[in-house]
mmCIF file of C-alpha atoms and ligand atoms in Angstrom:
data_model
loop_
_atom_site.group_PDB
_atom_site.id
_atom_site.type_symbol
_atom_site.label_atom_id
_atom_site.label_comp_id
_atom_site.label_asym_id
_atom_site.label_seq_id
_atom_site.Cartn_x
_atom_site.Cartn_y
_atom_site.Cartn_z
ATOM 1 C CA MET A 1 86.209 80.883 76.298
ATOM 2 C CA GLU A 2 83.617 80.123 78.985
ATOM 3 C CA ARG A 3 83.658 82.622 81.823
ATOM 4 C CA LYS A 4 84.521 81.402 85.285
ATOM 5 C CA ILE A 5 82.025 81.861 88.118
ATOM 6 C CA ALA A 6 82.745 83.321 91.554
ATOM 7 C CA LEU A 7 80.316 83.405 94.467
ATOM 8 C CA ILE A 8 81.201 86.261 96.810
ATOM 9 C CA THR A 9 79.337 86.735 100.087
ATOM 10 C CA GLY A 10 79.194 90.297 101.397
ATOM 11 C CA ALA A 11 79.638 92.036 98.043
ATOM 12 C CA THR A 12 77.724 95.197 98.959
ATOM 13 C CA SER A 13 80.750 96.905 100.477
ATOM 14 C CA GLY A 14 84.471 96.851 101.162
ATOM 15 C CA ILE A 15 86.600 93.837 100.261
ATOM 16 C CA GLY A 16 83.746 91.834 98.684
ATOM 17 C CA GLN A 17 82.700 94.710 96.454
ATOM 18 C CA ALA A 18 86.291 95.473 95.377
ATOM 19 C CA THR A 19 86.813 91.788 94.546
ATOM 20 C CA ALA A 20 83.620 91.729 92.479
ATOM 21 C CA ARG A 21 84.973 94.644 90.441
ATOM 22 C CA ILE A 22 88.409 93.080 89.881
ATOM 23 C CA LEU A 23 87.020 89.684 88.901
ATOM 24 C CA ALA A 24 84.458 91.326 86.596
ATOM 25 C CA ALA A 25 87.339 93.142 84.896
ATOM 26 C CA GLU A 26 88.997 89.714 84.489
ATOM 27 C CA ASN A 27 85.881 88.396 82.706
ATOM 28 C CA TRP A 28 84.353 86.330 85.491
ATOM 29 C CA ASN A 29 80.626 85.981 85.967
ATOM 30 C CA LEU A 30 79.520 86.591 89.516
ATOM 31 C CA ILE A 31 77.059 85.439 92.138
ATOM 32 C CA LEU A 32 76.965 88.320 94.595
ATOM 33 C CA THR A 33 75.273 88.317 97.974
ATOM 34 C CA GLY A 34 74.485 90.733 100.784
ATOM 35 C CA ARG A 35 71.525 92.041 102.748
ATOM 36 C CA ARG A 36 71.305 95.519 101.185
ATOM 37 C CA LYS A 37 69.325 95.054 97.986
ATOM 38 C CA GLU A 38 69.792 98.587 96.663
ATOM 39 C CA ARG A 39 73.586 98.203 96.935
ATOM 40 C CA LEU A 40 73.463 94.868 95.114
ATOM 41 C CA ASP A 41 71.250 96.310 92.363
ATOM 42 C CA ALA A 42 73.608 99.275 91.848
ATOM 43 C CA LEU A 43 76.635 96.972 91.634
ATOM 44 C CA VAL A 44 74.909 94.640 89.164
ATOM 45 C CA ASP A 45 74.065 97.634 86.999
ATOM 46 C CA GLU A 46 77.648 98.929 87.144
ATOM 47 C CA LEU A 47 79.246 95.567 86.322
ATOM 48 C CA ASN A 48 76.764 94.825 83.511
ATOM 49 C CA LYS A 49 77.497 98.144 81.846
ATOM 50 C CA LYS A 50 81.233 98.358 82.446
ATOM 51 C CA TYR A 51 82.342 94.764 81.890
ATOM 52 C CA ASN A 52 79.363 93.023 80.341
ATOM 53 C CA THR A 53 79.429 90.736 83.397
ATOM 54 C CA GLU A 54 76.528 88.419 84.039
ATOM 55 C CA VAL A 55 75.568 88.692 87.689
ATOM 56 C CA LEU A 56 73.205 86.673 89.836
ATOM 57 C CA ALA A 57 72.408 88.889 92.820
ATOM 58 C CA LEU A 58 71.035 87.137 95.889
ATOM 59 C CA CYS A 59 69.812 89.175 98.801
ATOM 60 C CA PHE A 60 69.831 87.268 102.090
ATOM 61 C CA ASP A 61 71.267 87.074 105.573
ATOM 62 C CA VAL A 62 73.988 84.432 105.978
ATOM 63 C CA ARG A 63 72.930 83.975 109.625
ATOM 64 C CA ASP A 64 69.591 82.522 108.560
ATOM 65 C CA LYS A 65 70.083 78.901 107.482
ATOM 66 C CA GLN A 66 66.702 78.701 105.756
ATOM 67 C CA GLN A 67 67.553 81.774 103.671
ATOM 68 C CA VAL A 68 70.967 80.352 102.841
ATOM 69 C CA ILE A 69 69.429 77.082 101.641
ATOM 70 C CA ALA A 70 66.594 78.844 99.776
ATOM 71 C CA ASN A 71 69.035 81.109 97.910
ATOM 72 C CA LEU A 72 72.015 78.823 97.324
ATOM 73 C CA GLY A 73 70.624 75.294 97.650
ATOM 74 C CA THR A 74 69.164 75.106 94.157
ATOM 75 C CA LEU A 75 71.035 77.481 91.911
ATOM 76 C CA PRO A 76 69.948 77.685 88.268
ATOM 77 C CA GLU A 77 71.957 75.146 86.267
ATOM 78 C CA ALA A 78 73.945 77.805 84.420
ATOM 79 C CA TRP A 79 75.230 79.094 87.770
ATOM 80 C CA GLN A 80 76.247 75.801 89.337
ATOM 81 C CA ASN A 81 79.755 75.635 87.847
ATOM 82 C CA ILE A 82 81.296 77.627 90.657
ATOM 83 C CA ASP A 83 85.085 78.042 90.470
ATOM 84 C CA LEU A 84 85.473 80.266 93.518
ATOM 85 C CA LEU A 85 83.542 80.557 96.765
ATOM 86 C CA MET A 86 84.720 83.601 98.678
ATOM 87 C CA ASN A 87 83.463 83.515 102.261
ATOM 88 C CA ASN A 88 83.821 87.207 102.930
ATOM 89 C CA ALA A 89 80.625 88.348 104.708
ATOM 90 C CA GLY A 90 81.572 89.215 108.255
ATOM 91 C CA LEU A 91 81.757 91.905 110.857
ATOM 92 C CA ALA A 92 82.934 93.136 114.209
ATOM 93 C CA SER A 93 80.330 94.592 116.532
ATOM 94 C CA GLY A 94 81.524 96.502 119.581
ATOM 95 C CA LEU A 95 84.945 96.874 121.207
ATOM 96 C CA GLU A 96 84.788 96.091 124.900
ATOM 97 C CA PRO A 97 86.255 93.755 127.472
ATOM 98 C CA ILE A 98 84.330 90.484 127.816
ATOM 99 C CA GLN A 99 82.844 91.544 131.159
ATOM 100 C CA ASP A 100 81.261 94.614 129.520
ATOM 101 C CA GLY A 101 80.309 92.924 126.247
ATOM 102 C CA ASP A 102 76.860 93.038 124.741
ATOM 103 C CA PHE A 103 75.091 89.720 124.061
ATOM 104 C CA GLU A 104 73.544 91.034 120.845
ATOM 105 C CA ASP A 105 76.971 92.055 119.511
ATOM 106 C CA TRP A 106 78.297 88.601 120.351
ATOM 107 C CA ASP A 107 75.400 86.844 118.628
ATOM 108 C CA LYS A 108 75.898 88.960 115.491
ATOM 109 C CA MET A 109 79.609 88.159 115.258
ATOM 110 C CA ILE A 110 79.357 84.474 116.100
ATOM 111 C CA ASP A 111 76.301 83.895 113.901
ATOM 112 C CA THR A 112 77.765 85.739 110.901
ATOM 113 C CA ASN A 113 81.480 85.006 111.025
ATOM 114 C CA ILE A 114 81.288 81.366 112.101
ATOM 115 C CA LYS A 115 77.828 79.923 111.544
ATOM 116 C CA GLY A 116 77.099 81.936 108.370
ATOM 117 C CA LEU A 117 80.386 80.833 106.835
ATOM 118 C CA LEU A 118 79.582 77.219 107.689
ATOM 119 C CA TYR A 119 76.015 77.348 106.336
ATOM 120 C CA VAL A 120 77.194 78.862 103.043
ATOM 121 C CA THR A 121 80.097 76.445 102.640
ATOM 122 C CA HIS A 122 77.961 73.398 103.409
ATOM 123 C CA THR A 123 75.281 74.519 100.943
ATOM 124 C CA VAL A 124 77.702 75.366 98.132
ATOM 125 C CA PHE A 125 79.956 72.312 98.565
ATOM 126 C CA PRO A 126 77.874 69.948 96.345
ATOM 127 C CA TYR A 127 78.462 72.196 93.302
ATOM 128 C CA LEU A 128 82.226 72.113 93.859
ATOM 129 C CA LYS A 129 82.172 68.386 94.565
ATOM 130 C CA ALA A 130 80.310 67.714 91.329
ATOM 131 C CA ARG A 131 83.086 69.434 89.363
ATOM 132 C CA GLY A 132 85.948 67.874 91.319
ATOM 133 C CA LYS A 133 87.701 71.232 91.590
ATOM 134 C CA GLY A 134 87.336 74.757 92.867
ATOM 135 C CA LEU A 135 88.769 77.210 95.356
ATOM 136 C CA ILE A 136 87.344 78.428 98.646
ATOM 137 C CA ILE A 137 88.808 81.633 100.041
ATOM 138 C CA ASN A 138 87.932 82.430 103.643
ATOM 139 C CA LEU A 139 88.374 85.943 104.994
ATOM 140 C CA GLY A 140 90.166 85.466 108.267
ATOM 141 C CA SER A 141 92.042 88.280 109.936
ATOM 142 C CA ILE A 142 95.109 89.144 111.932
ATOM 143 C CA ALA A 143 92.473 88.908 114.692
ATOM 144 C CA GLY A 144 92.425 85.174 113.971
ATOM 145 C CA LYS A 145 96.124 84.910 114.755
ATOM 146 C CA GLU A 146 96.419 87.257 117.736
ATOM 147 C CA THR A 147 94.103 88.511 120.455
ATOM 148 C CA TYR A 148 93.949 92.229 121.150
ATOM 149 C CA PRO A 149 92.422 94.174 124.033
ATOM 150 C CA ASN A 150 88.627 94.584 123.852
ATOM 151 C CA GLY A 151 88.365 92.482 120.708
ATOM 152 C CA GLY A 152 87.923 89.140 122.457
ATOM 153 C CA VAL A 153 84.796 87.829 120.778
ATOM 154 C CA TYR A 154 85.657 89.138 117.300
ATOM 155 C CA CYS A 155 89.136 87.613 117.684
ATOM 156 C CA ALA A 156 87.552 84.333 118.803
ATOM 157 C CA THR A 157 85.355 84.239 115.691
ATOM 158 C CA LYS A 158 88.352 84.829 113.433
ATOM 159 C CA HIS A 159 90.368 82.199 115.313
ATOM 160 C CA ALA A 160 87.433 79.911 114.481
ATOM 161 C CA VAL A 161 87.734 80.867 110.802
ATOM 162 C CA ASP A 162 91.447 80.036 111.000
ATOM 163 C CA SER A 163 90.633 76.613 112.426
ATOM 164 C CA LEU A 164 87.749 75.982 110.016
ATOM 165 C CA SER A 165 89.972 76.883 107.060
ATOM 166 C CA LYS A 166 92.420 74.184 108.150
ATOM 167 C CA ALA A 167 89.560 71.724 108.709
ATOM 168 C CA MET A 168 88.018 72.407 105.295
ATOM 169 C CA ARG A 169 91.406 71.912 103.639
ATOM 170 C CA ILE A 170 91.596 68.456 105.198
ATOM 171 C CA ASP A 171 87.951 67.466 104.679
ATOM 172 C CA MET A 172 87.765 68.640 101.067
ATOM 173 C CA LEU A 173 91.143 67.343 99.978
ATOM 174 C CA PRO A 174 89.684 64.159 98.390
ATOM 175 C CA PHE A 175 87.351 66.292 96.268
ATOM 176 C CA GLY A 176 90.003 68.406 94.539
ATOM 177 C CA ILE A 177 88.910 71.554 96.323
ATOM 178 C CA LYS A 178 91.546 74.043 97.458
ATOM 179 C CA VAL A 179 91.068 76.178 100.577
ATOM 180 C CA SER A 180 92.966 79.423 101.134
ATOM 181 C CA GLN A 181 92.675 81.915 103.929
ATOM 182 C CA ILE A 182 93.492 85.632 103.658
ATOM 183 C CA CYS A 183 94.224 87.358 106.964
ATOM 184 C CA PRO A 184 94.310 91.121 106.553
ATOM 185 C CA GLY A 185 95.339 93.727 109.079
ATOM 186 C CA ALA A 186 93.620 97.121 109.027
ATOM 187 C CA VAL A 187 91.668 97.686 105.807
ATOM 188 C CA GLU A 188 89.679 100.903 105.470
ATOM 189 C CA THR A 189 86.154 99.782 104.578
ATOM 190 C CA GLU A 190 82.832 100.065 106.411
ATOM 191 C CA PHE A 191 84.256 97.623 108.959
ATOM 192 C CA SER A 192 84.919 100.153 111.743
ATOM 193 C CA GLU A 193 81.682 102.048 111.131
ATOM 194 C CA VAL A 194 79.846 98.753 111.638
ATOM 195 C CA ARG A 195 82.001 97.876 114.670
ATOM 196 C CA PHE A 196 81.166 101.249 116.279
ATOM 197 C CA HIS A 197 77.458 100.968 115.439
ATOM 198 C CA GLY A 198 77.468 103.794 112.906
ATOM 199 C CA ASP A 199 79.751 106.226 114.773
ATOM 200 C CA GLU A 200 81.580 107.646 111.715
ATOM 201 C CA GLN A 201 83.976 109.856 113.673
ATOM 202 C CA ARG A 202 85.177 106.995 115.825
ATOM 203 C CA ALA A 203 85.547 104.839 112.721
ATOM 204 C CA GLU A 204 87.555 107.483 110.829
ATOM 205 C CA ALA A 205 89.929 107.855 113.783
ATOM 206 C CA VAL A 206 90.986 104.210 113.407
ATOM 207 C CA TYR A 207 92.661 104.948 110.069
ATOM 208 C CA LYS A 208 94.216 108.340 110.958
ATOM 209 C CA GLY A 209 98.007 108.813 110.993
ATOM 210 C CA PHE A 210 98.939 105.923 108.689
ATOM 211 C CA GLU A 211 97.976 104.473 105.356
ATOM 212 C CA PRO A 212 95.729 101.486 105.948
ATOM 213 C CA LEU A 213 95.156 98.791 103.369
ATOM 214 C CA HIS A 214 92.452 99.543 100.828
ATOM 215 C CA ALA A 215 89.800 97.040 99.804
ATOM 216 C CA ASP A 216 91.467 96.873 96.372
ATOM 217 C CA ASP A 217 94.694 95.614 97.950
ATOM 218 C CA ILE A 218 92.916 92.507 99.241
ATOM 219 C CA ALA A 219 90.986 92.116 95.984
ATOM 220 C CA GLU A 220 94.373 92.015 94.193
ATOM 221 C CA VAL A 221 95.414 89.185 96.507
ATOM 222 C CA VAL A 222 92.244 87.288 95.575
ATOM 223 C CA SER A 223 93.017 87.848 91.910
ATOM 224 C CA TYR A 224 96.522 86.448 92.504
ATOM 225 C CA LEU A 225 95.136 83.345 94.234
ATOM 226 C CA VAL A 226 92.535 82.567 91.571
ATOM 227 C CA ASN A 227 95.102 82.883 88.803
ATOM 228 C CA LEU A 228 97.520 80.335 90.270
ATOM 229 C CA PRO A 229 97.873 76.996 88.482
ATOM 230 C CA ASP A 230 95.377 74.427 89.783
ATOM 231 C CA HIS A 231 98.078 72.329 91.466
ATOM 232 C CA VAL A 232 99.251 75.254 93.619
ATOM 233 C CA CYS A 233 97.413 76.167 96.837
ATOM 234 C CA ILE A 234 98.511 79.007 99.089
ATOM 235 C CA ASN A 235 97.034 77.990 102.425
ATOM 236 C CA ASP A 236 97.292 81.210 104.332
ATOM 237 C CA MET A 237 98.251 84.807 103.652
ATOM 238 C CA MET A 238 98.742 87.515 106.265
ATOM 239 C CA VAL A 239 98.527 90.926 104.601
ATOM 240 C CA LEU A 240 99.212 94.051 106.655
ATOM 241 C CA PRO A 241 99.690 97.723 105.913
ATOM 242 C CA LYS A 242 103.328 98.806 106.056
ATOM 243 C CA ALA A 243 102.603 100.790 109.235
ATOM 244 C CA GLN A 244 101.245 97.768 111.126
ATOM 245 C CA ALA A 245 103.533 95.186 112.745
ATOM 246 C CA SER A 246 100.981 93.190 114.739
ATOM 247 C CA ALA A 247 97.346 93.377 115.806
ATOM 248 C CA TYR A 248 98.127 96.186 118.214
ATOM 249 C CA VAL A 249 101.481 97.642 117.146
ATOM 250 C CA MET A 250 100.839 100.451 114.712
ATOM 251 C CA TYR A 251 103.237 103.235 113.706
ATOM 252 C CA LYS A 252 101.075 106.339 113.492
ATOM 253 C CA LYS A 253 102.330 109.839 112.668
HETATM 254 P P1 NDP B 301 82.433 95.844 105.214
HETATM 255 O O1 NDP B 301 81.607 96.187 106.398
HETATM 256 O O2 NDP B 301 82.816 96.944 104.280
HETATM 257 O O3 NDP B 301 81.731 94.672 104.366
HETATM 258 C C1 NDP B 301 81.147 93.576 105.019
HETATM 259 C C2 NDP B 301 80.243 92.828 104.051
HETATM 260 O O4 NDP B 301 79.671 91.712 104.744
HETATM 261 C C3 NDP B 301 79.096 93.690 103.548
HETATM 262 O O5 NDP B 301 78.921 93.470 102.172
HETATM 263 C C4 NDP B 301 77.889 93.161 104.319
HETATM 264 O O6 NDP B 301 76.728 93.249 103.509
HETATM 265 C C5 NDP B 301 78.275 91.684 104.516
HETATM 266 N N1 NDP B 301 77.572 91.107 105.654
HETATM 267 C C6 NDP B 301 77.730 91.408 106.976
HETATM 268 N N2 NDP B 301 76.862 90.708 107.718
HETATM 269 C C7 NDP B 301 76.132 89.940 106.846
HETATM 270 C C8 NDP B 301 75.068 89.018 107.003
HETATM 271 N N3 NDP B 301 74.571 88.716 108.213
HETATM 272 N N4 NDP B 301 74.566 88.429 105.904
HETATM 273 C C9 NDP B 301 75.045 88.726 104.689
HETATM 274 N N5 NDP B 301 76.057 89.583 104.474
HETATM 275 C C10 NDP B 301 76.579 90.188 105.535
HETATM 276 O O7 NDP B 301 83.732 95.140 105.799
HETATM 277 P P2 NDP B 301 85.030 94.474 105.098
HETATM 278 O O8 NDP B 301 84.917 94.510 103.627
HETATM 279 O O9 NDP B 301 86.201 95.072 105.739
HETATM 280 O O10 NDP B 301 84.884 92.988 105.647
HETATM 281 C C11 NDP B 301 84.891 91.838 104.830
HETATM 282 C C12 NDP B 301 85.517 90.684 105.607
HETATM 283 O O11 NDP B 301 86.891 90.983 105.856
HETATM 284 C C13 NDP B 301 84.891 90.403 106.973
HETATM 285 O O12 NDP B 301 84.816 89.006 107.160
HETATM 286 C C14 NDP B 301 85.890 91.024 107.954
HETATM 287 O O13 NDP B 301 85.844 90.414 109.218
HETATM 288 C C15 NDP B 301 87.180 90.740 107.222
HETATM 289 N N6 NDP B 301 88.310 91.572 107.612
HETATM 290 C C16 NDP B 301 88.235 92.933 107.544
HETATM 291 C C17 NDP B 301 89.318 93.705 107.930
HETATM 292 C C18 NDP B 301 89.278 95.194 107.956
HETATM 293 O O14 NDP B 301 90.147 95.804 108.616
HETATM 294 N N7 NDP B 301 88.358 95.850 107.266
HETATM 295 C C19 NDP B 301 90.572 93.078 108.336
HETATM 296 C C20 NDP B 301 90.527 91.646 108.407
HETATM 297 C C21 NDP B 301 89.444 90.928 108.022
HETATM 298 P P3 NDP B 301 75.278 93.699 104.016
HETATM 299 O O15 NDP B 301 75.453 94.635 105.178
HETATM 300 O O16 NDP B 301 74.661 94.324 102.813
HETATM 301 O O17 NDP B 301 74.619 92.423 104.388
HETATM 302 C C1 8X3 B 302 89.886 93.340 111.177
HETATM 303 C C2 8X3 B 302 91.227 93.818 111.585
HETATM 304 O O1 8X3 B 302 92.678 94.384 113.588
HETATM 305 O O2 8X3 B 302 90.475 95.427 113.454
HETATM 306 O O3 8X3 B 302 89.783 91.967 111.238
HETATM 307 O O4 8X3 B 302 90.676 93.122 113.998
HETATM 308 S S1 8X3 B 302 91.252 94.202 113.235
#
């Protein structure tokens, strides 16, 4: 049977990387993207050896529209039959009130989480349209449903993802393309290290005193979504650790 193809942005770490591993184990071929080439190369090597997966690794920055078009605009023919686009690349940068926020942090979040997602989706859409089917999974967040102290701009970007997911579902309906959003709570990945600009101690403290979600937990949700019958679309899934009741209510021991 022909292998399905998934395009996962941000596969060099965390949720994207865990999803690449799960889908490889389920016999998918993968287009994997990220900025860190050495990470991509290591993952390609691992997936080739372990699962015999064919991988097209593309190293680029989703914020740069020329790079997005150059890398995804003319995929080799064998890679154009994309079944899943997973818009996962994203980040938080900083944790401050708006009045103390840093313009560079804001640019990073807005350019990656909103504009990057749009550039990639727009560029990949023609492949999905040509097939008349396919699934787009956007990584939203509980931060796209609620607003928490000091997270204003990150929350705003994820609220935008929430809105764009709804918009894509409407716009792409005539083309047979399904759009699902996954909104996780706290997942222990490199997310907090990136948010705190490399401060590992501060990042570790975020996940102390409770069991956070693991990247594999969200990858399992992706696996569930891609294995649904074609006529079934789960629009939105909020997935939290047991110890988390809302964006800022956490039961820590
Ligand atoms: P990680 O930091 O572990 O992974 C983020 C991935 O995004 C990396 O592979 C990184 O690759 C990629 N990325 C970031 N910026 C860019 C860019 N400009 N161009 C290309 N790739 C980029 O975090 P997570 O796995 O946790 O995050 C994945 C998604 O899940 C994000 O959208 C995040 O907002 C969302 N999310 C995370 C939660 C959490 O608690 N961890 C909860 C809710 C949602 P590289 O640096 O190599 O470019
Ligand atoms: C990541 C989860 O709660 O840190 O989107 O914003 S949170």
